[in-house]
PDB file of C-alpha atoms in Angstrom:
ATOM      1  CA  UNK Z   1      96.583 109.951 128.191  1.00 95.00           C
ATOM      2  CA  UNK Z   2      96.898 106.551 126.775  1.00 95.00           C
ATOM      3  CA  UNK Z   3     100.672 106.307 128.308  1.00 95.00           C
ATOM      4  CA  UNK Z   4     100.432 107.384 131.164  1.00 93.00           C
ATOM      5  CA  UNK Z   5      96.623 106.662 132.618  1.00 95.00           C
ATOM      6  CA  UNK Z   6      95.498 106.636 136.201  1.00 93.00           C
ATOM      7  CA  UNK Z   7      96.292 103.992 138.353  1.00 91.00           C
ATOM      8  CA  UNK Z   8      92.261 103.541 139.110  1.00 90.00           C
ATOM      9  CA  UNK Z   9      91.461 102.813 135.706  1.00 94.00           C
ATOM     10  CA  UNK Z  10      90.965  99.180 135.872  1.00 94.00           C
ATOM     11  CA  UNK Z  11      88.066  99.585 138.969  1.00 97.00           C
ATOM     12  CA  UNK Z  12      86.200 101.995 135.954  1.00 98.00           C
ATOM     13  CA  UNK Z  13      83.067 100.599 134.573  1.00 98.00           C
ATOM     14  CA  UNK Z  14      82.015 103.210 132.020  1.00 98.00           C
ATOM     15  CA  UNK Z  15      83.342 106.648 130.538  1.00 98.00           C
ATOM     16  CA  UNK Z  16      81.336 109.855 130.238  1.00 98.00           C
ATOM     17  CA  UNK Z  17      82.223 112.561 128.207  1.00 97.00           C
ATOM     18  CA  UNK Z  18      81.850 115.950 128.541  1.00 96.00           C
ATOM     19  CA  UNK Z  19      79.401 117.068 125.739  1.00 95.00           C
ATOM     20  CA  UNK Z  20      79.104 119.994 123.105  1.00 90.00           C
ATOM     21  CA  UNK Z  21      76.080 122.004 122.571  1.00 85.00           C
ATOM     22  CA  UNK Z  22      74.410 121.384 119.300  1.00 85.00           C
ATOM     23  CA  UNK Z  23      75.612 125.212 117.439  1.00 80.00           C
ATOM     24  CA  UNK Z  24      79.201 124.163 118.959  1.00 79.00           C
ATOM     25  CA  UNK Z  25      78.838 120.637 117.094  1.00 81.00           C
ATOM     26  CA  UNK Z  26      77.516 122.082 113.761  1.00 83.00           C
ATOM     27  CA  UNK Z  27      80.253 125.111 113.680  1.00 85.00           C
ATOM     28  CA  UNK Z  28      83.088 122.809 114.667  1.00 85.00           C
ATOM     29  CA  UNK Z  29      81.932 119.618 113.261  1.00 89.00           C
ATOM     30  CA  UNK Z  30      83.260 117.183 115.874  1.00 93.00           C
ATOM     31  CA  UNK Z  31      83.504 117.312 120.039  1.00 95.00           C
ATOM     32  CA  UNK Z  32      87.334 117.230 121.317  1.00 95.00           C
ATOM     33  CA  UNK Z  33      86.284 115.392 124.713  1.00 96.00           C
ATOM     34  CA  UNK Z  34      83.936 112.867 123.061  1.00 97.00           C
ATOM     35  CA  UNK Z  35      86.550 112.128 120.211  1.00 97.00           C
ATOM     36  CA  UNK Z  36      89.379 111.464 123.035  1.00 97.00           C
ATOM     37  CA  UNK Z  37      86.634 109.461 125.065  1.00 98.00           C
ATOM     38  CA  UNK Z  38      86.291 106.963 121.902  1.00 98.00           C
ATOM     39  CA  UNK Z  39      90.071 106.444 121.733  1.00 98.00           C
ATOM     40  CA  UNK Z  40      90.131 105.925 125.314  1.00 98.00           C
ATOM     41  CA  UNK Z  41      87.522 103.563 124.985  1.00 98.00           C
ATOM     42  CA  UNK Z  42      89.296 101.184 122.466  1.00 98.00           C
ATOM     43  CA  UNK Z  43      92.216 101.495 124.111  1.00 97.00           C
ATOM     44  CA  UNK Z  44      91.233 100.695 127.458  1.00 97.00           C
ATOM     45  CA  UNK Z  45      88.062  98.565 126.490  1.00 97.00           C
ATOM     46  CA  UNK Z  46      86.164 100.731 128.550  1.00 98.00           C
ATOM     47  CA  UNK Z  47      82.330 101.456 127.203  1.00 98.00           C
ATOM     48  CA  UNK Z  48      81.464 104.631 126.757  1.00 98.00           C
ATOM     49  CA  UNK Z  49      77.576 105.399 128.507  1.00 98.00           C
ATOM     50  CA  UNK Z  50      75.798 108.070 126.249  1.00 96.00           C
ATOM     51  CA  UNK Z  51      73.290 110.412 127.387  1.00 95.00           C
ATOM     52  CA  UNK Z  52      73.980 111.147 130.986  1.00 97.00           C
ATOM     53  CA  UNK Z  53      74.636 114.640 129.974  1.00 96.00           C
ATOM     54  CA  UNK Z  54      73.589 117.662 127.870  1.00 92.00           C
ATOM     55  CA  UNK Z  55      74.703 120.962 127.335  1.00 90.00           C
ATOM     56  CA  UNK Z  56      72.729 123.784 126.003  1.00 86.00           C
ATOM     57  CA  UNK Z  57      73.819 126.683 123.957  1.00 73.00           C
ATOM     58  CA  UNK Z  58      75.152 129.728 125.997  1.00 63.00           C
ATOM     59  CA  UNK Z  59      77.802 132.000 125.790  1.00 62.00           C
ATOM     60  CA  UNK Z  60      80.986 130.736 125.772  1.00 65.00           C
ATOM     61  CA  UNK Z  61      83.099 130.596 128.931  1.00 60.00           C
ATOM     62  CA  UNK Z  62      86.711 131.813 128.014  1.00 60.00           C
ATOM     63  CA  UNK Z  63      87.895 134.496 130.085  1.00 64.00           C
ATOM     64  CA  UNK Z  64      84.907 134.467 132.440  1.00 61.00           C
ATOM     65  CA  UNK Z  65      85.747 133.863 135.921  1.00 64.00           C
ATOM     66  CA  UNK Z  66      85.400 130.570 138.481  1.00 64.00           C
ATOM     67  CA  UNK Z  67      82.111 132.270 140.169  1.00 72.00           C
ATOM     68  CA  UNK Z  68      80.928 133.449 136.079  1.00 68.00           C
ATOM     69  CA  UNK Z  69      81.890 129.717 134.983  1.00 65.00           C
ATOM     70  CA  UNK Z  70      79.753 127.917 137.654  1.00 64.00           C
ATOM     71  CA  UNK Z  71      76.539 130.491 137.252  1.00 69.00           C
ATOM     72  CA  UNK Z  72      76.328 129.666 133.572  1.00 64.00           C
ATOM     73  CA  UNK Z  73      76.943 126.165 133.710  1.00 69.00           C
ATOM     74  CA  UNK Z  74      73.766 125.545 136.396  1.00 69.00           C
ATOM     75  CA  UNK Z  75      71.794 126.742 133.359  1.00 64.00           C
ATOM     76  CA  UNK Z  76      73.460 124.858 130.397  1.00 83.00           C
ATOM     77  CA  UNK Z  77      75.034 121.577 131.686  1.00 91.00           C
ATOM     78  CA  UNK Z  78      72.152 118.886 132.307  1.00 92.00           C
ATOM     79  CA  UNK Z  79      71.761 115.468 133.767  1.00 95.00           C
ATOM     80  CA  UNK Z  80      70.450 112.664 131.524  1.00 95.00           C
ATOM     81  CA  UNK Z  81      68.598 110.147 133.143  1.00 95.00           C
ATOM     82  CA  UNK Z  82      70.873 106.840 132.553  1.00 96.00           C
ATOM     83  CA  UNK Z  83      70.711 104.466 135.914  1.00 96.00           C
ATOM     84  CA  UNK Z  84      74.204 104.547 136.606  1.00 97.00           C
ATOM     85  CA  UNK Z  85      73.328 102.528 139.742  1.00 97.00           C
ATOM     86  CA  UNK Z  86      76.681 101.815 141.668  1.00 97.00           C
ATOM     87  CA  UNK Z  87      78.919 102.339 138.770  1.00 98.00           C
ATOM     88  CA  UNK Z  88      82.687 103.723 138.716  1.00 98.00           C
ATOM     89  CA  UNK Z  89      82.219 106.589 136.132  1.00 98.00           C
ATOM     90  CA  UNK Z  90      85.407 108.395 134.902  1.00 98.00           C
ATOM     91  CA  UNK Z  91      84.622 111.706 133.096  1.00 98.00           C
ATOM     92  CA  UNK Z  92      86.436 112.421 130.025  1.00 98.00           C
ATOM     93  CA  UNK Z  93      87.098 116.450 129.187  1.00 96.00           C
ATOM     94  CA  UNK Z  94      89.596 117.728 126.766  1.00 94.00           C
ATOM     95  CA  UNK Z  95      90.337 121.032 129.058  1.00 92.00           C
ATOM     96  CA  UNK Z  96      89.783 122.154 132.802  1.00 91.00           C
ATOM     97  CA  UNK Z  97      89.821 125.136 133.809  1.00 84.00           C
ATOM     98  CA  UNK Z  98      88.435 126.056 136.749  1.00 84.00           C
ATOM     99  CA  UNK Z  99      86.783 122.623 137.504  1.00 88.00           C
ATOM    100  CA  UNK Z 100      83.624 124.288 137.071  1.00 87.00           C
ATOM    101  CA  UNK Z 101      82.217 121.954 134.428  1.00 90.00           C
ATOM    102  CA  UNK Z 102      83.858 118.630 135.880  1.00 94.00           C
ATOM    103  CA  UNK Z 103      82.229 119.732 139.234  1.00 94.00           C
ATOM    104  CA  UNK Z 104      78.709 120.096 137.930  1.00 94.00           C
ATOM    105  CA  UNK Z 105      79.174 117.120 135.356  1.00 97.00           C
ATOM    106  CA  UNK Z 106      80.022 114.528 138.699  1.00 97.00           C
ATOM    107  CA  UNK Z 107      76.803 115.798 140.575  1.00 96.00           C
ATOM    108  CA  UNK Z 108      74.726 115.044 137.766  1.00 97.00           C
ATOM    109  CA  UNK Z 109      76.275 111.603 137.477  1.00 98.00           C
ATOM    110  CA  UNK Z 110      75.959 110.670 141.026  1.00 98.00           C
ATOM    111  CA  UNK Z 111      71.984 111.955 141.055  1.00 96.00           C
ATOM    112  CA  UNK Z 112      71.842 109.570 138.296  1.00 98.00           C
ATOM    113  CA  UNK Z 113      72.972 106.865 140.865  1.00 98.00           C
ATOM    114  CA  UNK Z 114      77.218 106.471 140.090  1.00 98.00           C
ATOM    115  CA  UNK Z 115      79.125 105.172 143.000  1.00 97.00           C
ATOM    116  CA  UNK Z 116      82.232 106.681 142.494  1.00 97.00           C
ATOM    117  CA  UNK Z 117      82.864 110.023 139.834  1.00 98.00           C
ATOM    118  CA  UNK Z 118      86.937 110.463 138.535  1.00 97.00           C
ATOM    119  CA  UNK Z 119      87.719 113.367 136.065  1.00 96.00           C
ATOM    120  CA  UNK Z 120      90.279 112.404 133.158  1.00 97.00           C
ATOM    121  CA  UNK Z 121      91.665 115.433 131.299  1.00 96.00           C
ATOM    122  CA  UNK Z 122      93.607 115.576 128.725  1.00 94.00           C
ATOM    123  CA  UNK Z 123      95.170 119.396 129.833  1.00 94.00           C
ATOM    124  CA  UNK Z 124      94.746 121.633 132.782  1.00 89.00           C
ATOM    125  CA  UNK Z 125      95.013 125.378 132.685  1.00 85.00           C
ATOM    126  CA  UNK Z 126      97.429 127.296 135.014  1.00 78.00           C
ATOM    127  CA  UNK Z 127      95.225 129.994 137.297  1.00 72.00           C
ATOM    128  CA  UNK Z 128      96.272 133.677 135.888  1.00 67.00           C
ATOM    129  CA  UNK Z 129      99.008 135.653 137.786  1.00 60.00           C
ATOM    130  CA  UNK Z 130      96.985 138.865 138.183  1.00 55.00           C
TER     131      UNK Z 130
END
């Protein structure tokens, strides 16, 4: 990511991360996403705005389908309440998938008032060939 960035980077004001729920934190002991969005961060000299999202504890969401993914997520990915008032906001995820999460995470930033939502991730999976 840090070699090859996007070429809108320098209009970015801020990074948001995808989050972890709390049980996902305390079994794994760190959050890939937020972890990249610090290196990014220092690299880039890029602040990082926390609190704009929250994710509760549900199920998790391997092998569940687009439809599944965006169903669960209405009920466990949550705005913060940051004023993000005409700001360039690039979220930072370690894996899409369906674009499920990223989706839901850029409507919550632009209720919260962001100008302009981009969606950095570090590796995206190929759809199944069923």
């Amino acid at each position: 990511m840090i070699a090859n960035p996007p070429t809108s980077l320098d209009s970015v004001d801020a990074l948001v991360y995808i989050p972890s729920d709390r049980w996902r934190l305390v079994r794994r002991g760190f959050n890939v996403s937020e972890l990249i969005a610090h290196q990014l961060s220092r690299q880039f000299d890029i602040p990082i705005i926390e609190g704009c999202l929250y994710k509760k504890h549900g199920k998790d969401q391997r092998g569940l389908s687009a439809r599944q993914r965006r169903t669960a997520l209405q009920s466990r990915l949550l705005a913060g309440k940051q004023n993000l008032d005409n700001k360039h906001i690039m979220i930072i995820d370690d894996v899409m998938t369906t674009g499920a999460t990223a989706n839901l995470a850029a409507s919550h930033l632009i209720q919260q008032g962001a100008r302009l939502v981009g969606v950095w991730c570090l590796a995206r999976t190929l759809p199944s060939s069923k």
